[in-house]
């Protein structure tokens, strides 16, 4: 959290990862982010992981520091209120982020009818409007067929991290600031559209894989955890752990030879197969022979011994750990790291929650804030943003148009 | 490409993915992005994939639309020129992006000595300054131990997409715009620091996995390509392809029952094991039985038959394809998609290159621009940005301080 965007108000109609992450990134920059959900919650409200009582740790994680408003979006009155909140006056207002199909009156035409300078950021699946989510986009990307030690059956391996959604959410954050910059200079709003499949395609292109097929007529092979075009592989330790060891640069490569005492044997390999192990492509070509020397070296040492041998050596390496090890044993994943704060999350309890992975010299880090209860800010937003009276707000609750954290 | 940031000048000292992607994102928004490299290129200049003649498709992919300046950064004169370019006057200048250890005089103190309102965006490995790259950060993240069908040996599976680098690059782009917004309002520059491991930790926390361990005392299991907490799995088709089928929402679930004709059998499963398949957790619990019905349905149909059966049904699904299939057969990955343009890349040839996966209503898409040759803009930048004369520039070449695309 910081306060760099505290003059902005952003309204979010969203579910799952991408738009919630984009909105939350703005909230952690200090913007007022109002997520408007249907009464009872959107389709991501119970998403796993959940607690023993069914509260979603996922929803809490992706909606931190937002305000939550619950409205009957299936009724014209609920949509009209949502539109009024989204288009409320003020130089920092009129910004909408969504990854849901537009509700009637809440598309760009409907929003600009109320406020001509609206900025609407819209994530769609495919550019043609057809559905796509991280899982289907990833299947199309080519990556699952080169991930892991795919056997002769060539079964694809999906990533577990929703990487395309995360990238899309961060593209939305970037686009929001670029569009707001334009509006603050020209007065002009606009609609910005991103397709999740385009986010994937752009990355595949940027990394050179489109060119590889187009120019070279081939694609990179599936090589398990090996690093394509240089040296990197995972190894077992004497105490049942695994480590990844990388040698991308000449400095890392020489450090590895020194720290393991294998430098002479590495040099001999280069001579035997006639490649220059000082180059990345040479190490890639010789990777199985390099690994054949490193594997017994690792297998006869504990993780602690490897750590001691590599300390200060310039070797690029790291242990694998599971989520439990990450949370329990890695001090980076705790309030010892300023990224995290212990936060009391209503309905769940206290646990370490991350803020922005960015430290701004001119805007000090503020404590991470919890996610709201669903509808926690319904009344506050109706009063503060729309100027409704207590009686009007009560009437909306009675009519089932607005709901608070009790669901009514 | 668009022109939203055409008044900004950004200087980049970088290698590999994250900072080059952050800088390129700004370049594709129309900013003047000057990547300053050592003469001969940085350590990513030959990164795979490469062409038959050794040109890096990776480097070309991550440096599109930038200007390239080659200077002797190992000499004080070279660093002094780099500092002058980075701190040249103008309201849109004085912005530096880097993921390399700071060179002498090019750290925040050195830059602000020349231009007090500099914005320096710096990506480090770990917050304490120790080294970390996508591979080692990923090993620590917990994801490799729940990816793929990890067998009893529990061997981790690394992602191939450098997801943490991509997220870090997009965080840098967001941070740059937030810091520039602050400077344009207050006149104040700042240093912004992001750690790659914090980018990972923030994502693990946002997705609920830190809370899961902390609150529930457990972590999600490794379940191959299954979707955690709902239904999703991959299936083989009659013609040797694989598809992923997802049912996250009630609408998708009912569509799947209708399109496959398996609705009654699905309902019977729910009764047999006593779970409500209308809920995500019910479908997750019953996933093996659901899959046991879907597997023969898919195995007896070709991909085309499955596509026909699912058309218009609301089923969320997609085929797996490899990089070759993506580039050759998927029209989204071609200039039929406005994301791509055929670009003549010097030293490589013409192939489809992606622009920004964002369409701005108020700033029309411009054609994607190629990456520069290393040092292509050395003379132009020395002349236009620093105002050096032809004689001065020739002198720098003769002294080995500056180099053009011929390496001299």
Coordinates of C-alpha atoms in Angstrom, one line a residue, chain A residues 4-5 7-8 16-17 21 24 26 28-29 43 47-52 57-58 61-62 64 126-127 131 133 135-136 139-149 155-158 160-164 166-167 170-171 173-175 177-182 184-185 188-195 197-199 201-220 225 227-230 234 242 244 246 248-249 280-281 284 316-324 326-328 332-333 337-340 342 348 350-352 354-355 357-363 365, chain B residues 4-5 7-8 16-17 21 24 26 28-29 43 47-52 57-58 61-62 64 126-127 131 133 135-136 139-149 155-158 160-164 166-167 170-171 173-175 177-182 184-185 188-195 197-199 201-220 225 227-230 234 242 244 246 248-249 280-281 284 316-324 326-328 332-333 337-340 342 348 350-352 354-355 357-363 365:
Chain A
X4 CA 0.2 7.6 -4.9
X5 CA -3.3 7.3 -6.4
X7 CA -7.2 10.9 -5.7
X8 CA -8.6 8.2 -8.0
X16 CA -11.8 -14.4 -10.5
X17 CA -8.2 -13.1 -11.0
X21 CA -5.9 -8.1 -9.4
X24 CA -6.5 -4.4 -6.2
X26 CA -4.8 0.3 -7.8
X28 CA -2.9 -0.9 -3.0
X29 CA -1.7 2.4 -4.6
X43 CA -19.3 -16.4 -9.1
X47 CA -13.5 -19.9 -4.8
X48 CA -10.9 -22.3 -3.3
X49 CA -8.8 -22.2 -1.2
X50 CA -11.4 -21.8 1.5
X51 CA -11.4 -22.0 5.3
X52 CA -13.1 -24.7 7.4
X57 CA -9.0 -17.1 1.1
X58 CA -8.8 -16.5 -2.7
X61 CA -6.6 -12.3 -1.3
X62 CA -7.7 -10.6 -4.5
X64 CA -7.8 -6.4 -0.3
X126 CA -11.0 -13.6 -27.2
X127 CA -11.0 -10.5 -29.3
X131 CA -15.1 -17.2 -24.1
X133 CA -10.1 -18.3 -19.5
X135 CA -6.9 -22.7 -18.6
X136 CA -8.1 -22.6 -22.2
X139 CA -3.8 -24.9 -23.6
X140 CA -3.5 -22.9 -26.8
X141 CA -0.2 -21.3 -25.9
X142 CA 2.1 -24.2 -26.6
X143 CA 3.7 -24.0 -23.2
X144 CA 1.9 -27.1 -21.7
X145 CA 3.5 -29.3 -24.3
X146 CA 7.0 -28.3 -23.4
X147 CA 6.4 -28.3 -19.6
X148 CA 7.8 -31.0 -17.4
X149 CA 9.2 -34.4 -18.4
X155 CA 0.5 -35.4 -22.3
X156 CA 0.4 -31.6 -21.7
X157 CA 1.2 -30.1 -18.3
X158 CA -0.8 -27.0 -17.4
X160 CA -0.9 -24.0 -11.8
X161 CA -0.1 -20.3 -11.4
X162 CA -2.8 -18.4 -13.4
X163 CA 0.0 -16.6 -15.2
X164 CA -2.1 -15.2 -18.1
X166 CA -1.9 -12.2 -13.6
X167 CA -0.3 -10.6 -16.7
X170 CA -1.2 -6.0 -14.6
X171 CA -1.8 -4.9 -18.2
X173 CA -3.4 -1.5 -14.3
X174 CA -0.8 -0.1 -16.8
X175 CA -3.6 0.7 -19.3
X177 CA -2.8 4.8 -15.7
X178 CA -2.1 5.5 -19.4
X179 CA -5.7 6.3 -20.1
X180 CA -6.1 8.4 -17.0
X181 CA -2.9 10.3 -18.0
X182 CA -4.5 11.0 -21.4
X184 CA -6.1 14.5 -17.3
X185 CA -4.3 16.1 -20.2
X188 CA -11.0 12.7 -23.2
X189 CA -12.1 9.4 -21.8
X190 CA -12.0 6.1 -23.8
X191 CA -12.8 2.5 -23.9
X192 CA -9.8 0.1 -23.6
X193 CA -10.2 -3.5 -24.5
X194 CA -7.8 -6.3 -23.9
X195 CA -8.3 -9.9 -24.8
X197 CA -5.7 -14.6 -25.6
X198 CA -3.9 -11.6 -26.9
X199 CA -2.0 -11.3 -23.6
X201 CA -0.1 -14.3 -27.8
X202 CA 1.9 -11.2 -27.1
X203 CA 4.0 -13.1 -24.6
X204 CA 4.7 -16.0 -26.9
X205 CA 5.7 -13.6 -29.5
X206 CA 7.9 -11.4 -27.2
X207 CA 9.8 -14.5 -26.0
X208 CA 10.7 -15.4 -29.6
X209 CA 8.6 -18.6 -30.0
X210 CA 6.5 -17.2 -32.9
X211 CA 9.7 -16.2 -34.7
X212 CA 11.3 -19.6 -34.0
X213 CA 8.5 -21.4 -35.8
X214 CA 8.1 -18.8 -38.5
X215 CA 11.8 -18.3 -39.3
X216 CA 13.4 -21.6 -38.2
X217 CA 10.4 -23.8 -38.9
X218 CA 10.7 -25.5 -35.5
X219 CA 9.8 -25.1 -31.9
X220 CA 11.8 -25.6 -28.8
X225 CA 13.4 -28.5 -15.9
X227 CA 17.1 -24.3 -19.1
X228 CA 16.7 -23.8 -22.8
X229 CA 19.9 -22.6 -24.5
X230 CA 22.1 -22.6 -21.4
X234 CA 17.2 -29.6 -10.7
X242 CA 15.9 -30.7 -4.5
X244 CA 17.9 -25.8 -9.0
X246 CA 21.7 -22.3 -13.0
X248 CA 23.5 -18.3 -17.3
X249 CA 26.6 -16.1 -17.2
X280 CA 25.7 -20.6 -23.2
X281 CA 25.1 -22.8 -26.2
X284 CA 23.4 -26.3 -23.3
X316 CA 23.0 -19.0 -9.0
X317 CA 20.9 -21.7 -7.2
X318 CA 18.0 -22.2 -4.9
X319 CA 16.1 -24.9 -3.1
X320 CA 12.6 -26.1 -4.1
X321 CA 10.1 -25.7 -1.3
X322 CA 6.4 -26.5 -1.1
X323 CA 3.7 -23.9 0.0
X324 CA 4.0 -25.2 3.6
X326 CA 7.5 -21.3 2.0
X327 CA 5.1 -20.1 4.6
X328 CA 6.6 -21.7 7.7
X332 CA 10.7 -13.7 3.1
X333 CA 7.1 -15.0 3.3
X337 CA 9.6 -8.8 5.0
X338 CA 8.0 -5.4 4.8
X339 CA 5.9 -6.7 1.9
X340 CA 3.8 -8.6 4.5
X342 CA -0.4 -9.5 9.8
X348 CA -11.2 -15.6 8.6
X350 CA -5.2 -12.9 11.2
X351 CA -2.6 -14.0 8.7
X352 CA 0.2 -12.4 6.7
X354 CA 1.2 -9.0 1.0
X355 CA 1.0 -5.4 -0.2
X357 CA 5.8 -5.6 -4.4
X358 CA 7.0 -2.1 -5.1
X359 CA 8.7 0.4 -2.7
X360 CA 8.4 4.0 -3.7
X361 CA 10.9 6.4 -2.2
X362 CA 8.5 9.4 -2.3
X363 CA 5.4 7.5 -0.9
X365 CA 4.6 1.9 2.4
Chain B
X4 CA -0.3 7.7 -25.6
X5 CA 3.2 8.1 -24.0
X7 CA 6.1 12.7 -24.7
X8 CA 8.2 10.4 -22.4
X16 CA 16.8 -10.8 -20.1
X17 CA 13.0 -10.5 -19.6
X21 CA 9.5 -6.1 -21.2
X24 CA 9.2 -2.4 -24.4
X26 CA 6.4 1.8 -22.7
X28 CA 4.8 0.2 -27.6
X29 CA 2.8 3.0 -25.9
X43 CA 24.5 -10.9 -21.5
X47 CA 19.8 -15.7 -25.9
X48 CA 17.8 -18.6 -27.4
X49 CA 15.8 -19.1 -29.5
X50 CA 18.2 -18.0 -32.2
X51 CA 18.2 -18.2 -36.0
X52 CA 20.5 -20.4 -38.1
X57 CA 14.7 -14.1 -31.7
X58 CA 14.4 -13.6 -28.0
X61 CA 11.2 -10.0 -29.3
X62 CA 11.9 -8.1 -26.1
X64 CA 10.9 -4.0 -30.3
X126 CA 15.8 -10.4 -3.4
X127 CA 15.1 -7.4 -1.3
X131 CA 20.6 -12.8 -6.5
X133 CA 16.1 -15.1 -11.2
X135 CA 14.1 -20.1 -12.1
X136 CA 15.2 -19.8 -8.5
X139 CA 11.6 -23.0 -7.1
X140 CA 10.9 -21.2 -3.9
X141 CA 7.3 -20.4 -4.8
X142 CA 5.7 -23.8 -4.1
X143 CA 4.2 -24.0 -7.5
X144 CA 6.6 -26.6 -9.0
X145 CA 5.6 -29.1 -6.4
X146 CA 2.0 -29.0 -7.4
X147 CA 2.5 -28.8 -11.1
X148 CA 1.9 -31.8 -13.4
X149 CA 1.3 -35.4 -12.4
X155 CA 10.0 -34.3 -8.5
X156 CA 9.2 -30.6 -9.1
X157 CA 8.0 -29.3 -12.4
X158 CA 9.2 -25.8 -13.4
X160 CA 8.6 -22.8 -18.9
X161 CA 6.9 -19.4 -19.3
X162 CA 9.0 -16.9 -17.2
X163 CA 5.9 -15.9 -15.4
X164 CA 7.6 -14.0 -12.6
X166 CA 6.6 -11.1 -17.0
X167 CA 4.7 -10.0 -13.9
X170 CA 4.4 -5.2 -16.0
X171 CA 4.7 -4.1 -12.4
X173 CA 5.4 -0.4 -16.3
X174 CA 2.6 0.3 -13.8
X175 CA 5.1 1.8 -11.3
X177 CA 3.4 5.6 -14.8
X178 CA 2.5 6.0 -11.1
X179 CA 5.8 7.7 -10.4
X180 CA 5.6 9.9 -13.5
X181 CA 2.1 10.9 -12.5
X182 CA 3.5 11.9 -9.1
X184 CA 4.1 15.7 -13.1
X185 CA 2.0 16.9 -10.2
X188 CA 9.3 15.2 -7.3
X189 CA 11.2 12.2 -8.6
X190 CA 12.0 9.1 -6.7
X191 CA 13.6 5.7 -6.6
X192 CA 11.3 2.7 -6.9
X193 CA 12.6 -0.7 -6.0
X194 CA 10.9 -4.1 -6.7
X195 CA 12.3 -7.5 -5.8
X197 CA 11.0 -12.6 -5.0
X198 CA 8.4 -10.1 -3.7
X199 CA 6.6 -10.3 -7.0
X201 CA 5.4 -13.8 -2.8
X202 CA 2.7 -11.2 -3.5
X203 CA 1.1 -13.5 -6.1
X204 CA 1.2 -16.5 -3.8
X205 CA -0.4 -14.4 -1.1
X206 CA -3.0 -12.8 -3.4
X207 CA -4.1 -16.3 -4.6
X208 CA -4.8 -17.4 -1.0
X209 CA -2.0 -20.0 -0.6
X210 CA -0.2 -18.2 2.2
X211 CA -3.6 -18.0 4.1
X212 CA -4.3 -21.6 3.3
X213 CA -1.1 -22.8 5.2
X214 CA -1.4 -20.1 7.9
X215 CA -5.1 -20.5 8.6
X216 CA -5.9 -24.1 7.5
X217 CA -2.5 -25.6 8.2
X218 CA -2.3 -27.3 4.8
X219 CA -1.5 -26.7 1.2
X220 CA -3.4 -27.6 -2.0
X225 CA -4.2 -30.7 -14.8
X227 CA -8.8 -27.5 -11.6
X228 CA -8.5 -27.0 -7.9
X229 CA -11.9 -26.6 -6.2
X230 CA -14.1 -27.1 -9.3
X234 CA -7.7 -32.6 -20.1
X242 CA -6.0 -33.4 -26.3
X244 CA -9.2 -29.2 -21.8
X246 CA -13.8 -26.7 -17.7
X248 CA -16.5 -23.3 -13.3
X249 CA -20.0 -21.9 -13.5
X280 CA -18.0 -26.1 -7.5
X281 CA -16.9 -28.1 -4.5
X284 CA -14.4 -31.1 -7.4
X316 CA -15.8 -23.8 -21.7
X317 CA -13.1 -25.8 -23.5
X318 CA -10.2 -25.6 -25.8
X319 CA -7.7 -27.8 -27.7
X320 CA -4.0 -28.1 -26.7
X321 CA -1.7 -27.1 -29.4
X322 CA 2.1 -26.9 -29.6
X323 CA 4.0 -23.8 -30.7
X324 CA 4.1 -25.0 -34.3
X326 CA -0.2 -22.1 -32.6
X327 CA 1.8 -20.3 -35.3
X328 CA 0.7 -22.3 -38.3
X332 CA -5.2 -15.5 -33.7
X333 CA -1.5 -15.9 -34.0
X337 CA -5.3 -10.6 -35.6
X338 CA -4.6 -6.8 -35.4
X339 CA -2.3 -7.6 -32.5
X340 CA 0.2 -8.9 -35.1
X342 CA 4.5 -8.7 -40.4
X348 CA 16.4 -12.0 -39.2
X350 CA 10.0 -10.9 -41.8
X351 CA 7.8 -12.6 -39.3
X352 CA 4.6 -11.7 -37.3
X354 CA 2.9 -8.7 -31.6
X355 CA 2.2 -5.2 -30.4
X357 CA -2.4 -6.6 -26.1
X358 CA -4.5 -3.4 -25.5
X359 CA -6.7 -1.5 -27.8
X360 CA -7.3 2.2 -26.8
X361 CA -10.3 3.9 -28.3
X362 CA -8.7 7.3 -28.2
X363 CA -5.3 6.3 -29.5
X365 CA -3.2 1.0 -32.9

